[in-house]
């Protein structure tokens, strides 16, 4: 990379961070307590293997407002719910399909048919070190036990809509278009396929309980300008923000205003809202929520976890962290692996418990 390019990216990052944590006033809350939502991140993934249907049913039963689906496409153009574009971290693909990895040693979902993927066993996430599998969150559901499978986006929507019918609730869905540029390079229009399934299942208006999320700004624009108009529906769109230098502009006041031309919400990594190095008891809250609310955007940061080592040093408890984000920073919702804890926190805060 050229030195001038490095300097430009660094400068943009510094501008973004100084605007967020220093120069500008902290964010103010926009939504009322009753408006705040809980998004079950990959289901109740703190308790059951992520993106398994049991994890989704558990999240539903725990009272989540929305349940998240990360969506990836198979070789035969089917939509599956899985976080990674590769199958290695959460399935037994390496044992089941030797010789099918790419040069990087990974097994890509786009290289497998739906039938092949449905034959895999899903497990808690793991890495392989010195030939040994190591569970990423050792205190969670035991790796390689019981029986879990991959499922399609349609099957998950049918689960949520079926439960909505049988319980009388109206829980929403929160699909993420995973790595859209990668899929397009593979000849697969993931974004268009996801929108078609949503329309087929009756999600057609902004008042419907669905947020469509993506990290890629080009895809957000394509959804807003091309795909949704062509399909003839309007849905809520969320721009996800990661910590990449090339995306630092998204955290600036002007950047948020630009995103608001296309989106209805922001999904930032949570340290963009509260400085992870804040002193204990004194959270340094950025201006990002204020920028978003001033532009009519909701804010749903990720990911709230309570596994060992996951709580920031500036809080003593998960609930203290929720209090800071929901009621000091003023976010409208959070993505969490432990939806019961956030649901109970909000109910307790509103006097319902
Ligand atoms: O989509 C919100 C959050 O899930 C983003 O992070 O990597 O878990 O998809 P990731
Ligand atoms: Ca996601």
PDB file of N, CA and C in Angstrom, residues 61 94 174 213 279 283:
ATOM      1  N   UNK A  61     -38.294 -18.391  22.869  1.00  0.00           N
ATOM      2  CA  UNK A  61     -38.939 -18.642  24.168  1.00  0.00           C
ATOM      3  C   UNK A  61     -38.423 -17.695  25.247  1.00  0.00           C
ATOM      4  N   UNK A  94     -14.624 -31.168   7.411  1.00  0.00           N
ATOM      5  CA  UNK A  94     -13.260 -31.626   7.102  1.00  0.00           C
ATOM      6  C   UNK A  94     -13.173 -33.151   7.132  1.00  0.00           C
ATOM      7  N   UNK A 174     -33.882 -10.897  11.419  1.00  0.00           N
ATOM      8  CA  UNK A 174     -32.834  -9.888  11.233  1.00  0.00           C
ATOM      9  C   UNK A 174     -31.732 -10.503  10.358  1.00  0.00           C
ATOM     10  N   UNK A 213     -29.485  -6.558   7.114  1.00  0.00           N
ATOM     11  CA  UNK A 213     -28.203  -5.960   7.501  1.00  0.00           C
ATOM     12  C   UNK A 213     -27.069  -6.410   6.589  1.00  0.00           C
ATOM     13  N   UNK A 279     -12.434   4.404  32.018  1.00  0.00           N
ATOM     14  CA  UNK A 279     -12.170   4.038  33.414  1.00  0.00           C
ATOM     15  C   UNK A 279     -13.386   3.376  34.050  1.00  0.00           C
ATOM     16  N   UNK A 283     -17.928   5.584  31.916  1.00  0.00           N
ATOM     17  CA  UNK A 283     -17.881   5.241  30.487  1.00  0.00           C
ATOM     18  C   UNK A 283     -17.712   6.474  29.604  1.00  0.00           C
TER      19      UNK A 283
END
